Coordinates of N, CA and C and ligand atoms in Angstrom, one line a residue:
X162 N 44.0 70.6 91.5 CA 45.2 69.9 91.4 C 45.5 69.1 90.0
X163 N 46.3 69.1 89.5 CA 46.8 68.4 88.5 C 46.9 67.1 88.4
X164 N 46.7 66.3 87.3 CA 46.6 64.6 87.3 C 48.0 64.2 88.2
X165 N 49.1 64.8 87.5 CA 50.5 64.1 88.1 C 50.5 64.2 89.6
X166 N 50.1 65.6 89.9 CA 50.0 65.7 91.3 C 49.4 64.7 92.2
X167 N 48.1 64.5 91.6 CA 47.4 63.6 92.3 C 47.8 62.3 92.5
X168 N 48.3 62.0 91.3 CA 49.2 60.4 91.3 C 50.3 60.6 92.2
X169 N 50.9 61.7 92.5 CA 52.0 61.6 93.5 C 51.6 61.7 94.9
X170 N 50.6 62.5 95.0 CA 50.2 62.4 96.6 C 49.7 61.1 97.0
X171 N 49.0 60.6 95.8 CA 48.3 59.3 96.3 C 49.3 58.1 96.6
X172 N 50.5 58.3 95.7 CA 51.6 57.1 96.0 C 52.1 57.5 97.4
X173 N 52.3 58.6 97.8 CA 52.9 58.9 99.2 C 51.8 58.6 100.2
X174 N 50.5 58.6 100.1 CA 49.7 58.2 100.9 C 49.7 56.7 101.0
X175 N 49.7 56.1 100.0 CA 49.6 54.5 100.1 C 50.8 54.1 100.6
X176 N 52.0 54.3 100.4 CA 53.0 54.2 100.8 C 53.2 54.0 102.2
X177 N 52.6 55.4 102.9 CA 52.7 55.3 104.5 C 51.6 54.5 105.1
X178 N 50.6 54.1 104.4 CA 49.6 53.3 104.7 C 50.1 51.7 104.9
X179 N 50.6 51.3 103.6 CA 51.2 50.0 103.5 C 52.7 49.6 104.0
X180 N 53.6 50.5 104.4 CA 55.0 50.3 104.6 C 55.0 49.2 105.7
X181 N 56.0 48.1 105.2 CA 56.2 47.2 106.5 C 55.0 46.1 106.5
X182 N 53.9 46.1 105.9 CA 52.7 45.1 105.9 C 53.6 43.8 105.7
X183 N 53.1 42.8 106.3 CA 54.0 41.2 106.1 C 53.0 40.1 105.3
X184 N 51.9 40.3 104.8 CA 50.9 39.4 104.2 C 51.3 39.6 102.8
X185 N 52.2 40.2 102.1 CA 52.3 40.1 100.6 C 51.5 41.1 100.0
X186 N 50.9 42.1 100.8 CA 50.2 43.1 100.3 C 50.8 44.4 100.8
X187 N 52.0 44.4 100.8 CA 52.8 45.5 101.2 C 52.9 46.5 100.2
X188 N 53.5 47.7 100.6 CA 53.9 48.9 99.5 C 54.6 48.6 98.4
X189 N 55.5 47.5 98.5 CA 56.2 47.2 97.2 C 55.7 46.5 96.0
X190 N 54.5 45.8 96.9 CA 53.5 45.0 95.7 C 52.9 46.0 95.2
X191 N 52.4 47.1 95.9 CA 51.4 48.2 95.3 C 52.3 49.0 94.1
X192 N 53.7 49.1 94.4 CA 54.5 49.9 93.7 C 54.9 48.9 92.4
X193 N 55.1 47.5 92.7 CA 55.3 46.8 91.4 C 54.0 46.6 90.4
X194 N 52.9 46.7 91.1 CA 51.7 46.8 90.2 C 51.5 48.2 89.4
X195 N 51.8 49.3 90.3 CA 51.8 50.5 89.5 C 53.0 50.4 88.4
X196 N 54.0 50.1 88.4 CA 55.0 50.0 87.4 C 54.6 49.3 86.3
X197 N 54.2 48.0 86.6 CA 53.8 47.1 85.4 C 52.4 47.6 84.9
X198 N 51.8 48.1 85.9 CA 50.5 48.8 85.1 C 50.7 50.0 84.2
X199 N 51.7 50.8 84.4 CA 52.1 52.0 83.8 C 52.8 51.2 82.3
X200 N 53.6 50.1 82.7 CA 54.5 49.7 81.3 C 53.2 49.2 80.4
X201 N 52.0 48.2 81.0 CA 51.2 47.7 80.1 C 50.3 48.8 79.7
X202 N 49.9 49.7 80.3 CA 49.0 50.8 79.9 C 49.6 51.5 78.7
X203 N 50.8 51.7 78.7 CA 51.5 52.5 77.6 C 51.3 51.8 76.5
X204 N 51.6 50.5 76.3 CA 51.5 49.8 75.4 C 50.3 49.5 74.7
X205 N 49.3 49.4 75.8 CA 47.8 49.4 75.2 C 47.1 50.4 74.9
X206 N 47.9 51.9 75.2 CA 47.2 53.1 75.0 C 45.9 53.1 76.0
X207 N 46.2 53.0 77.4 CA 45.1 53.3 78.0 C 45.3 54.6 78.7
X208 N 44.1 55.2 79.4 CA 44.4 56.4 80.2 C 45.2 56.4 81.1
X209 N 46.4 56.7 81.4 CA 47.6 56.6 82.4 C 47.3 57.2 83.6
X210 N 46.4 58.3 83.9 CA 45.9 58.7 85.1 C 45.2 57.8 85.7
X211 N 44.0 57.3 85.2 CA 43.0 56.5 85.8 C 43.8 54.8 86.0
X212 N 44.8 54.5 85.1 CA 45.3 53.4 85.6 C 46.1 53.4 86.7
X213 N 47.0 54.7 86.7 CA 47.9 54.5 87.8 C 47.1 54.9 89.4
X214 N 46.1 55.7 89.1 CA 45.3 55.9 90.4 C 44.4 54.5 90.9
X215 N 44.1 53.8 89.7 CA 43.5 52.3 90.1 C 44.6 51.5 90.7
X216 N 45.9 51.6 90.0 CA 46.8 50.5 90.5 C 47.3 51.1 92.1
X217 N 47.7 52.1 92.1 CA 47.8 52.7 93.6 C 46.6 52.1 94.7
X218 N 45.5 52.2 94.3 CA 44.5 52.2 95.2 C 43.7 50.7 95.1
X219 N 44.4 50.0 94.4 CA 43.5 48.6 94.1 C 43.2 47.8 95.5
X220 N 44.3 47.9 96.2 CA 44.4 47.2 97.7 C 44.0 48.0 98.8
X221 N 43.5 49.1 98.7 CA 43.6 50.0 99.8 C 42.8 49.6 100.9
X222 N 41.6 48.8 100.6 CA 40.8 48.1 101.9 C 40.5 46.7 101.3
X223 N 41.4 46.1 101.1 CA 41.4 44.5 100.5 C 40.0 43.7 101.3
X224 N 39.0 43.2 100.7 CA 38.0 42.3 101.3 C 38.7 41.4 102.2
X225 N 39.8 40.8 101.5 CA 40.6 39.7 102.7 C 41.0 40.2 104.1
X226 N 41.0 41.5 104.1 CA 41.3 42.2 105.5 C 40.1 43.1 106.0
X227 N 39.2 43.0 105.6 CA 38.0 43.6 106.1 C 36.7 43.0 106.0
X228 N 37.1 41.6 106.8 CA 35.8 40.8 106.8 C 34.9 40.5 105.7
X229 N 35.6 40.7 104.6 CA 34.8 40.1 103.4 C 34.3 41.2 102.8
X230 N 34.4 42.2 103.1 CA 33.4 43.7 102.7 C 34.0 43.9 101.3
X231 N 33.4 43.7 100.3 CA 34.0 44.3 98.9 C 33.7 45.6 98.6
X232 N 32.9 46.4 99.5 CA 32.8 47.7 99.1 C 33.5 48.9 100.2
X233 N 34.5 47.8 101.1 CA 35.6 48.6 101.8 C 36.7 49.4 101.0
X234 N 37.2 48.9 99.8 CA 38.0 49.3 98.9 C 37.5 50.8 98.2
X235 N 36.2 50.8 97.3 CA 35.9 51.8 96.7 C 35.6 52.6 97.6
X236 N 34.9 52.5 98.8 CA 34.6 53.5 99.8 C 35.8 54.2 100.1
X237 N 37.0 53.6 100.6 CA 38.2 54.3 101.0 C 38.6 55.1 99.9
X238 N 38.7 54.5 98.7 CA 39.6 55.3 97.5 C 38.6 56.6 97.2
X239 N 37.2 56.4 97.2 CA 36.5 57.7 97.1 C 36.4 58.7 98.2
X240 N 36.8 58.6 99.6 CA 37.1 59.3 100.2 C 38.0 60.1 100.1
X241 N 39.1 59.4 99.8 CA 40.7 59.8 99.7 C 40.8 60.9 98.4
X242 N 39.9 60.6 97.3 CA 39.9 61.2 96.1 C 39.1 62.5 96.3
X243 N 38.0 62.2 96.8 CA 37.1 63.3 97.0 C 37.8 64.6 98.1
X244 N 38.6 64.0 98.8 CA 39.1 64.9 99.8 C 40.2 66.0 98.9
X245 N 40.6 65.5 97.7 CA 41.4 66.2 96.9 C 40.5 66.7 95.8
X246 N 39.5 66.8 96.1 CA 38.5 67.4 95.0 C 38.6 67.0 93.5
X247 N 38.8 65.5 93.5 CA 39.0 65.1 92.1 C 37.3 64.8 91.8
X248 N 37.4 65.2 90.4 CA 35.9 65.0 89.8 C 35.3 63.6 89.8
X249 N 33.8 63.6 90.0 CA 33.0 62.7 90.2 C 33.3 61.4 89.2
X250 N 33.6 62.0 87.7 CA 33.7 61.0 86.6 C 35.0 60.2 87.0
X251 N 35.9 60.9 87.5 CA 37.4 60.0 87.7 C 37.2 59.3 88.9
X252 N 36.7 59.7 90.0 CA 36.3 58.8 91.2 C 35.6 57.7 90.8
X253 N 34.6 57.7 89.9 CA 33.6 56.6 89.6 C 34.8 55.3 88.8
X254 N 35.7 56.1 87.8 CA 36.3 55.1 87.0 C 37.6 54.4 87.9
X255 N 37.9 55.0 88.7 CA 38.8 54.4 89.8 C 38.1 53.5 90.5
X256 N 37.2 53.9 91.2 CA 36.5 52.7 91.9 C 35.9 51.5 91.1
X257 N 35.6 51.7 90.0 CA 35.0 50.6 89.2 C 36.3 49.7 88.9
X258 N 37.7 50.2 88.8 CA 38.8 49.3 88.7 C 39.0 48.4 90.0
X259 N 38.9 49.3 91.3 CA 39.0 48.3 92.3 C 37.8 47.5 92.8
X260 N 36.8 47.4 92.3 CA 35.6 46.4 92.2 C 35.8 45.4 91.2
X261 N 36.7 45.5 90.1 CA 36.7 44.6 89.0 C 37.9 43.9 89.0
X262 N 39.3 44.3 89.6 CA 40.2 43.7 89.8 C 40.4 42.2 90.3
X263 N 39.6 41.8 91.4 CA 40.1 41.0 92.4 C 39.6 39.6 91.8
X264 N 40.2 38.6 92.0 CA 40.0 37.3 91.6 C 39.0 36.8 92.4
X265 N 37.9 36.1 91.9 CA 36.8 35.6 92.9 C 36.5 34.0 92.7
X266 N 37.6 33.2 92.3 CA 37.3 31.8 92.2 C 37.6 31.2 90.6
X267 N 37.8 30.0 90.7 CA 38.4 29.4 89.4 C 37.0 29.7 88.6
X268 N 35.9 29.4 88.8 CA 34.6 29.3 88.2 C 34.0 30.5 88.1
X269 N 34.3 31.7 88.5 CA 33.8 33.0 88.4 C 34.6 33.8 87.2
X270 N 33.8 34.5 86.2 CA 34.2 35.3 85.4 C 34.4 36.9 85.9
X271 N 35.7 37.2 85.8 CA 36.3 38.5 86.6 C 36.8 39.3 85.2
X272 N 36.4 39.3 84.1 CA 36.9 40.0 83.0 C 36.3 41.4 83.0
X273 N 37.3 42.4 83.3 CA 36.9 43.8 83.6 C 36.2 44.4 82.5
X274 N 35.3 45.6 82.7 CA 34.5 46.1 81.8 C 35.2 47.2 80.8
X275 N 36.4 47.7 81.2 CA 37.1 48.8 80.7 C 38.5 48.3 80.5
X276 N 39.3 48.8 79.4 CA 40.6 48.8 79.1 C 41.5 49.1 80.5
X277 N 41.2 50.2 81.3 CA 41.9 50.6 82.0 C 41.9 49.5 83.3
X278 N 40.8 49.0 83.5 CA 40.6 47.8 84.6 C 41.3 46.7 83.9
X279 N 41.3 46.6 83.1 CA 42.4 45.4 82.4 C 43.4 45.3 82.3
X280 N 44.0 46.6 82.3 CA 45.5 46.7 82.4 C 45.8 46.5 84.1
X281 N 45.1 47.1 85.0 CA 45.5 47.0 86.3 C 45.4 45.5 86.9
X282 N 44.2 45.0 86.3 CA 44.1 43.5 86.9 C 45.3 42.8 86.2
X283 N 45.8 42.8 85.0 CA 46.8 42.2 84.4 C 47.9 42.5 85.3
X284 N 48.3 43.6 85.6 CA 49.6 44.1 86.6 C 49.4 43.5 88.2
X285 N 48.4 43.3 88.4 CA 48.0 43.1 89.9 C 48.3 41.3 89.7
X286 N 47.9 40.7 88.6 CA 48.0 39.0 88.4 C 49.3 38.9 88.3
X287 N 50.1 39.6 87.5 CA 51.6 39.2 87.2 C 52.3 39.0 88.5
X288 N 51.9 40.3 89.4 CA 52.5 40.2 90.8 C 52.2 38.9 91.7
X289 N 51.2 38.2 91.2 CA 50.8 37.0 91.7 C 51.5 35.7 91.8
X290 N 52.2 35.9 90.2 CA 52.7 34.5 89.6 C 54.3 34.9 89.4
X291 N 55.0 33.6 89.2 CA 56.5 33.6 89.0 C 57.0 33.9 90.4
X292 N 58.4 34.0 90.5 CA 59.0 33.9 92.0 C 58.5 34.8 93.0
X293 N 58.1 36.1 92.4 CA 57.5 36.8 93.5 C 56.3 36.4 93.9
X294 N 55.4 35.7 93.0 CA 54.0 35.2 93.5 C 54.4 33.9 94.3
X295 N 55.2 33.3 94.1 CA 55.6 31.9 95.1 C 55.6 32.6 96.5
X296 N 56.7 33.8 96.6 CA 57.1 34.3 97.7 C 55.9 34.9 98.5
X297 N 54.9 35.6 97.8 CA 53.7 36.0 98.2 C 52.7 35.0 98.7
X298 N 52.7 34.1 98.1 CA 51.6 33.1 98.2 C 51.9 32.5 99.7
X299 N 53.4 32.2 100.0 CA 53.6 31.4 101.3 C 53.6 32.5 102.2
X300 N 53.8 34.0 102.2 CA 54.0 35.1 103.0 C 52.3 35.1 103.4
X301 N 51.6 35.0 102.5 CA 50.1 34.9 102.9 C 49.7 33.9 103.8
X302 N 50.1 32.7 103.2 CA 49.6 31.4 104.3 C 50.4 31.6 105.2
X303 N 51.4 32.0 105.7 CA 52.1 32.1 106.9 C 51.2 33.0 107.9
X304 N 51.0 34.1 107.2 CA 50.3 35.2 107.7 C 48.9 34.7 108.5
X305 N 48.3 33.8 107.5 CA 46.8 33.1 107.9 C 47.0 32.0 108.8
X306 N 48.4 31.3 109.0 CA 48.6 30.4 109.8 C 48.2 29.0 109.2
X307 N 48.5 29.0 108.0 CA 48.1 27.8 107.0 C 49.2 26.9 106.8
X308 N 48.8 25.5 106.7 CA 49.9 24.4 106.3 C 50.4 24.8 104.8
X309 N 51.9 24.5 104.7 CA 52.4 24.6 103.2 C 51.6 23.7 102.4
X310 N 51.5 22.5 103.1 CA 50.8 21.4 101.8 C 50.4 20.1 102.8
X311 N 49.3 19.6 102.3 CA 48.5 18.4 102.9 C 48.2 17.4 101.7
X312 N 48.9 16.5 101.6 CA 48.8 15.4 100.5 C 47.4 15.0 100.5
X313 N 46.6 14.9 101.5 CA 45.2 14.5 101.5 C 44.4 15.3 101.1
X314 N 44.6 16.8 101.2 CA 43.7 17.7 100.7 C 43.7 18.3 99.4
X315 N 42.8 17.8 98.5 CA 42.9 18.1 97.0 C 42.8 19.3 96.7
X316 N 43.2 20.2 95.7 CA 42.4 21.6 95.3 C 41.4 21.5 94.9
X317 N 40.5 22.5 94.8 CA 39.0 22.6 94.3 C 38.8 23.9 93.6
X318 N 38.4 23.6 92.4 CA 38.0 24.6 91.6 C 36.7 25.4 92.2
X319 N 36.7 26.5 92.9 CA 35.6 27.4 93.5 C 34.7 27.6 92.4
X320 N 33.4 27.4 92.5 CA 32.2 28.0 91.6 C 31.7 29.3 92.0
X321 N 31.9 29.8 93.2 CA 31.4 31.2 93.5 C 32.3 31.8 94.4
X322 N 32.3 33.2 94.4 CA 33.1 34.1 95.4 C 33.2 33.8 96.7
X323 N 31.8 33.3 97.1 CA 31.5 33.0 98.7 C 32.3 31.9 99.1
X324 N 32.4 30.9 98.0 CA 33.0 29.5 98.4 C 34.6 29.7 98.7
X325 N 35.0 30.7 97.7 CA 36.5 31.0 97.4 C 36.9 31.9 98.6
X326 N 36.1 32.6 99.1 CA 36.4 33.5 100.3 C 36.7 32.5 101.6
X327 N 35.8 31.4 101.6 CA 35.6 30.8 102.7 C 36.8 29.6 102.9
X328 N 37.6 29.7 101.6 CA 38.5 28.7 101.7 C 39.6 28.7 102.6
X329 N 40.1 27.6 103.2 CA 41.5 27.8 104.2 C 42.2 26.6 103.8
X330 N 42.6 26.3 102.9 CA 43.1 25.0 102.3 C 44.8 25.7 102.6
X331 N 45.6 24.6 102.4 CA 47.1 24.9 102.4 C 47.5 25.6 101.3
X332 N 48.7 26.2 101.5 CA 49.1 27.4 100.6 C 49.5 26.7 99.0
X333 N 49.9 25.3 99.1 CA 50.2 24.8 97.8 C 48.8 24.7 97.0
X334 N 47.7 24.4 97.6 CA 46.4 24.4 96.7 C 46.1 25.5 96.0
X335 N 46.4 26.7 96.6 CA 46.0 28.0 96.0 C 47.0 28.1 94.7
X336 N 48.1 27.5 94.4 CA 48.6 27.2 93.1 C 47.5 26.8 92.0
X337 N 47.0 25.6 92.4 CA 46.0 25.1 91.6 C 44.6 26.0 91.4
X338 N 44.4 26.6 92.5 CA 43.2 27.1 92.3 C 43.1 28.6 92.1
X339 N 44.0 29.2 91.9 CA 44.4 30.6 91.3 C 45.5 30.6 90.4
X340 N 46.6 30.4 91.1 CA 47.6 31.0 90.3 C 48.3 30.3 89.0
X341 N 47.9 28.9 88.8 CA 48.2 28.4 87.7 C 47.3 28.7 86.5
X342 N 46.0 29.3 87.0 CA 44.9 29.6 86.3 C 44.9 31.1 85.5
X343 N 45.9 32.0 85.9 CA 46.0 33.3 85.8 C 46.5 33.7 84.4
X344 N 47.4 32.8 84.1 CA 48.1 33.0 82.6 C 47.0 33.1 81.3
X345 N 46.0 32.0 81.6 CA 45.0 32.1 80.5 C 43.9 33.1 80.8
X346 N 43.9 33.8 81.7 CA 42.9 34.9 81.9 C 43.3 36.1 81.9
X347 N 44.5 36.3 81.4 CA 45.3 37.8 81.0 C 44.3 38.4 80.1
X348 N 44.2 39.6 80.2 CA 43.6 40.7 79.2 C 44.0 41.2 78.1
X349 N 45.3 41.5 78.3 CA 46.1 42.0 77.2 C 47.3 41.4 76.8
X350 N 47.6 41.5 75.5 CA 48.7 40.9 74.9 C 50.1 41.4 75.7
X351 N 49.9 42.4 75.9 CA 51.5 42.9 77.0 C 51.5 41.9 78.0
X352 N 50.3 42.1 78.7 CA 50.5 41.1 80.2 C 50.8 39.8 79.7
X353 N 50.2 39.0 78.6 CA 50.4 37.5 78.5 C 51.8 37.5 78.3
X354 N 52.5 38.4 77.3 CA 54.0 38.2 77.0 C 54.7 38.2 78.3
X355 N 54.5 38.9 79.4 CA 54.8 39.1 80.4 C 55.0 37.9 81.5
X356 N 53.6 37.2 81.2 CA 53.3 36.0 82.0 C 54.0 34.7 81.9
X357 N 54.4 34.6 80.6 CA 54.9 33.2 80.0 C 55.9 32.6 81.2
X358 N 57.2 33.5 81.3 CA 58.3 32.9 82.0 C 57.8 33.0 83.4
X359 N 56.9 33.7 83.8 CA 56.7 33.6 85.4 C 56.0 32.3 85.6
X360 N 55.1 32.0 84.7 CA 54.0 30.9 84.8 C 54.9 29.8 84.7
X361 N 55.9 29.4 83.9 CA 56.7 28.2 83.9 C 57.7 28.2 85.0
X362 N 58.2 29.3 85.4 CA 58.9 29.3 86.5 C 58.3 28.8 88.1
X363 N 56.9 29.0 87.9 CA 56.1 28.7 88.9 C 55.8 26.9 88.9
X364 N 55.4 26.7 87.7 CA 55.0 25.2 87.5 C 56.5 24.4 87.9
X365 N 57.7 24.8 87.7 CA 59.0 24.1 87.9 C 59.1 24.0 89.5
X366 N 58.8 25.1 90.0 CA 58.9 25.2 91.5 C 57.8 24.4 92.2
X367 N 56.7 24.2 91.6 CA 55.8 23.1 92.4 C 56.1 21.7 92.2
X368 N 56.7 21.4 91.0 CA 57.0 20.0 90.4 C 58.2 19.5 91.6
X369 N 59.2 20.6 91.7 CA 60.3 20.4 92.5 C 60.0 20.2 94.1
X370 N 59.0 21.0 94.5 CA 58.4 21.0 95.8 C 57.8 19.6 96.0
X371 N 56.8 19.0 95.1 CA 56.3 17.5 95.3 C 57.5 16.6 95.1
X372 N 58.6 16.6 94.4 CA 59.4 15.7 94.3 C 60.2 15.8 95.8
X373 N 60.4 16.7 96.3 CA 61.3 16.8 97.5 C 60.3 16.2 98.6
X374 N 59.1 16.6 98.4 CA 58.5 16.0 99.7 C 57.9 14.5 99.4
X375 N 57.8 14.1 98.1 CA 57.2 12.5 98.0 C 58.3 11.6 97.6
X376 N 59.7 12.2 97.1 CA 60.8 11.7 97.2 C 60.2 10.4 96.0
X377 N 60.5 9.2 95.9 CA 60.3 8.1 95.2 C 58.8 7.9 94.7
X378 N 58.1 8.2 95.8 CA 56.5 8.1 95.6 C 56.3 9.1 94.6
X379 N 54.9 8.7 93.8 CA 54.4 9.8 92.8 C 53.5 10.8 93.8
X380 N 53.5 11.8 93.2 CA 52.6 13.0 94.3 C 50.8 12.3 94.1
X381 N 50.0 12.9 94.7 CA 48.9 12.3 94.6 C 48.3 12.8 93.3
X382 N 47.4 12.2 92.8 CA 46.9 12.6 91.2 C 46.5 14.0 91.3
X383 N 45.7 14.4 92.1 CA 45.3 15.9 92.1 C 46.2 16.9 92.1
X384 N 47.5 16.7 92.4 CA 48.6 17.6 92.3 C 49.4 17.3 91.2
X385 N 49.3 16.4 90.3 CA 50.1 16.6 89.2 C 50.3 17.4 88.4
X386 N 51.5 17.8 88.2 CA 51.8 18.9 87.3 C 52.8 18.3 86.1
X387 N 52.7 18.5 84.7 CA 53.6 17.7 84.0 C 53.8 19.0 82.9
X388 N 54.7 18.8 82.1 CA 55.1 19.8 81.2 C 54.1 20.5 80.3
X389 N 53.1 20.0 80.0 CA 52.0 20.2 79.2 C 51.2 21.3 80.2
X390 N 51.3 21.2 81.2 CA 50.4 22.0 82.2 C 50.0 21.4 83.3
X391 N 49.0 21.6 84.0 CA 48.2 21.3 85.2 C 47.4 20.2 84.9
X392 N 47.3 19.4 85.6 CA 46.1 18.5 85.7 C 44.9 19.3 86.3
X393 N 44.1 19.6 85.9 CA 42.8 20.5 86.6 C 42.1 19.6 87.3
X394 N 42.1 20.3 88.8 CA 41.3 19.1 89.5 C 39.9 19.3 89.3
X395 N 38.9 18.4 89.6 CA 37.6 18.5 89.5 C 36.9 19.7 90.4
X396 N 35.7 20.3 89.5 CA 35.3 21.4 90.2 C 34.4 20.9 91.4
X397 N 34.8 22.0 92.3 CA 33.9 21.6 93.7 C 32.6 21.7 93.8
X398 N 31.6 20.7 94.5 CA 30.3 20.9 94.4 C 29.9 22.2 95.0
Ligands
ADP659 P1 43.3 39.5 94.4 O1 43.1 41.2 94.1 O2 43.2 39.0 93.0 O3 42.8 38.9 95.7 P2 45.8 40.7 95.5 O4 46.6 41.6 94.9 O5 45.1 41.1 96.7 O6 45.1 39.8 94.5 O7 46.7 39.3 96.1 C1 46.3 38.2 96.1 C2 47.8 37.5 96.8 O8 47.5 37.1 98.0 C3 48.3 36.4 95.8 O9 49.4 36.9 95.2 C4 48.2 35.3 96.6 O10 49.7 34.7 96.6 C5 47.8 35.5 98.0 N1 46.9 34.9 98.4 C6 45.4 35.0 98.4 N2 44.7 33.9 98.9 C7 46.0 33.1 99.1 C8 45.6 31.7 99.7 N3 44.4 31.1 100.1 N4 46.7 31.2 99.9 C9 48.2 31.6 99.7 N5 48.1 33.1 99.1 C10 47.2 33.8 98.9
NI660 NI1 47.1 43.5 94.7

């Protein structure tokens, strides 16, 4: 099977699996990541077959929905690609992307080891910030039954993936614990350019949210956001 054909059948397969999903990890998320990854991958001169397959399969069996099992994704991708007789070298490169894209907590270095994985990670992270990022965060929070905000529950910078996984904090905390941090962790220049406007928009949103919530009162110190950026909460123990 030719590379373009494999990309096309993979897109159809993933669309079928993810249509109508309600936690912000639906087919449209995958499609946006696919398109952004193509755009970034072209600019950065990455291998576009690997980039596209990695983008399409990156959330195929996300640990967040498989009892924390980080190998569920690579396993499902391998099965799918092998059933289409893809060569082992291609399968290994795609699985490596799936293993490396995910965010693992503020204190955990998740810089991918290949250009293709860096491109897919940037595309995935762009979809977690900006207007769409805000929508997805609250969709995810609602799906998990989380509160939107709790003034007494300060954001935590998680030092390990285990700690990050266990986190059940209100959705607004997620902005401080992940979303505001993403801009400075993008891998490619193209990704960084695309992130600027989205990052600012998200900061304005949180400022406005807190103004509406607290009125004349200042928001708790742990949630202060100002023009220069976000006050970083202290690392969790
Ligand atoms: P990653 O691979 O980095 O986990 P995903 O593409 O799976 O990224 O998507 C993560 C999305 O899920 C984010 O956009 C975010 O909005 C949402 N999300 C994950 N954890 C939380 C949380 N604790 N609160 C709110 N949203 C969350
Ligand atoms: Ni994703």
